[in-house]
Structures are given as structure tokens and as C-alpha cells.
Amino acid sequence: HRDLHSFPTRRSSDLLAETSRLLLVNLYPFIPETAPKGIAQLGISWNANDLGAQEQWGWLKPSTIISKPFALYPRLDVSPK
């Protein structure tokens, strides 16, 4: 089992990306159409049939290039008309 302390040389952006990936994997049952889109933005493959393996820390390599982000949920316009 790995933890944050086993990656002392990782940048904070790497840790944030890996944390985002783990959140998306664990949220997949609740947002099945959105989670794969978020994981694709991180530049890794997605396999919904192998969630157990994907719940492990360390799938993203340090300094992974992340594609241009897009909104997973568009902003709602709530201004009065």
C-alpha cells in the first residue's frame, strides 16, 4: 500500500491530479457519464470493469501532461430574465 509520503519528490500539481483521478474513479457509480470524461482529461485510459485496480494510488506518472480542461458540468445561468 502506497501513501502520500512515498512520493516525496512529486509536485503538488501531480498530487492534485492523482487525487482528482481517485475521486473520479470512486464517484463513477454516481456519475457514470461524467467520470470517464474527467479521467480522459488526465490522459489515462479508463476501464469501468476494473475499478478495483484503478482505486490504487500512483497511476499517474510524475509530470503527466494533462489535456486542455473543459467543464464537466456547464454553468447554469440563474440570472433573472
mmCIF file of C-alpha atoms in Angstrom:
data_model
loop_
_atom_site.group_PDB
_atom_site.id
_atom_site.type_symbol
_atom_site.label_atom_id
_atom_site.label_comp_id
_atom_site.label_asym_id
_atom_site.label_seq_id
_atom_site.Cartn_x
_atom_site.Cartn_y
_atom_site.Cartn_z
ATOM 1 C CA HIS A 1 0.000 0.000 0.000
ATOM 2 C CA ARG A 2 1.424 3.361 -1.014
ATOM 3 C CA ASP A 3 0.671 6.694 0.596
ATOM 4 C CA LEU A 4 1.480 10.348 0.011
ATOM 5 C CA HIS A 5 4.760 10.078 1.922
ATOM 6 C CA SER A 6 6.136 7.532 -0.538
ATOM 7 C CA PHE A 7 6.190 10.261 -3.193
ATOM 8 C CA PRO A 8 8.316 12.996 -1.574
ATOM 9 C CA THR A 9 9.562 14.382 -4.894
ATOM 10 C CA ARG A 10 6.184 14.750 -6.562
ATOM 11 C CA ARG A 11 4.961 18.236 -7.261
ATOM 12 C CA SER A 12 1.744 19.437 -5.704
ATOM 13 C CA SER A 13 0.137 19.510 -9.172
ATOM 14 C CA ASP A 14 0.935 15.794 -9.563
ATOM 15 C CA LEU A 15 -0.676 15.062 -6.205
ATOM 16 C CA LEU A 16 -3.737 17.116 -7.149
ATOM 17 C CA ALA A 17 -4.111 15.276 -10.468
ATOM 18 C CA GLU A 18 -3.789 11.865 -8.786
ATOM 19 C CA THR A 19 -6.303 12.882 -6.111
ATOM 20 C CA SER A 20 -8.716 14.058 -8.817
ATOM 21 C CA ARG A 21 -8.314 10.740 -10.626
ATOM 22 C CA LEU A 22 -9.106 8.769 -7.468
ATOM 23 C CA LEU A 23 -12.149 10.921 -6.756
ATOM 24 C CA LEU A 24 -13.469 10.380 -10.275
ATOM 25 C CA VAL A 25 -12.920 6.613 -10.067
ATOM 26 C CA ASN A 26 -14.786 6.438 -6.756
ATOM 27 C CA LEU A 27 -17.589 8.716 -7.978
ATOM 28 C CA TYR A 28 -18.124 6.650 -11.142
ATOM 29 C CA PRO A 29 -21.163 4.756 -9.732
ATOM 30 C CA PHE A 30 -22.878 8.100 -9.091
ATOM 31 C CA ILE A 31 -21.778 9.998 -12.226
ATOM 32 C CA PRO A 32 -21.177 7.244 -14.827
ATOM 33 C CA GLU A 33 -21.246 9.563 -17.838
ATOM 34 C CA THR A 34 -19.051 12.286 -16.333
ATOM 35 C CA ALA A 35 -16.307 10.366 -14.515
ATOM 36 C CA PRO A 36 -14.769 8.855 -17.682
ATOM 37 C CA LYS A 37 -14.643 12.321 -19.279
ATOM 38 C CA GLY A 38 -12.725 13.696 -16.304
ATOM 39 C CA ILE A 39 -10.324 10.760 -16.305
ATOM 40 C CA ALA A 40 -9.753 11.186 -20.049
ATOM 41 C CA GLN A 41 -8.687 14.782 -19.379
ATOM 42 C CA LEU A 42 -5.926 13.337 -17.188
ATOM 43 C CA GLY A 43 -4.606 11.410 -20.182
ATOM 44 C CA ILE A 44 -5.111 7.867 -18.928
ATOM 45 C CA SER A 45 -7.244 5.006 -20.159
ATOM 46 C CA TRP A 46 -10.479 4.120 -18.449
ATOM 47 C CA ASN A 47 -11.822 0.653 -17.738
ATOM 48 C CA ALA A 48 -15.102 0.628 -15.834
ATOM 49 C CA ASN A 49 -14.831 -3.156 -15.495
ATOM 50 C CA ASP A 50 -11.628 -2.908 -13.433
ATOM 51 C CA LEU A 51 -12.431 -0.250 -10.834
ATOM 52 C CA GLY A 52 -10.655 -2.131 -8.034
ATOM 53 C CA ALA A 53 -7.254 -1.839 -9.707
ATOM 54 C CA GLN A 54 -7.902 1.786 -10.613
ATOM 55 C CA GLU A 55 -8.554 2.670 -6.971
ATOM 56 C CA GLN A 56 -4.849 2.267 -6.221
ATOM 57 C CA TRP A 57 -2.647 5.314 -5.704
ATOM 58 C CA GLY A 58 0.045 6.027 -8.288
ATOM 59 C CA TRP A 59 -1.490 5.511 -11.727
ATOM 60 C CA LEU A 60 -0.362 8.912 -12.978
ATOM 61 C CA LYS A 61 3.310 9.327 -13.732
ATOM 62 C CA PRO A 62 5.013 12.453 -12.322
ATOM 63 C CA SER A 63 4.670 15.491 -14.601
ATOM 64 C CA THR A 64 1.892 13.899 -16.665
ATOM 65 C CA ILE A 65 0.710 16.256 -19.398
ATOM 66 C CA ILE A 66 -2.974 16.953 -18.929
ATOM 67 C CA SER A 67 -5.129 17.861 -21.909
ATOM 68 C CA LYS A 68 -6.901 21.193 -22.123
ATOM 69 C CA PRO A 69 -9.644 21.062 -19.498
ATOM 70 C CA PHE A 70 -13.294 21.578 -20.267
ATOM 71 C CA ALA A 71 -16.249 21.946 -17.948
ATOM 72 C CA LEU A 72 -17.659 18.593 -16.920
ATOM 73 C CA TYR A 73 -20.831 20.357 -15.827
ATOM 74 C CA PRO A 74 -21.727 23.556 -17.703
ATOM 75 C CA ARG A 75 -22.520 26.568 -15.570
ATOM 76 C CA LEU A 76 -26.207 27.222 -15.176
ATOM 77 C CA ASP A 77 -27.465 30.687 -15.970
ATOM 78 C CA VAL A 78 -29.517 31.696 -12.940
ATOM 79 C CA SER A 79 -29.717 35.401 -13.683
ATOM 80 C CA PRO A 80 -33.211 36.915 -13.713
ATOM 81 C CA LYS A 81 -34.644 37.406 -17.165
#
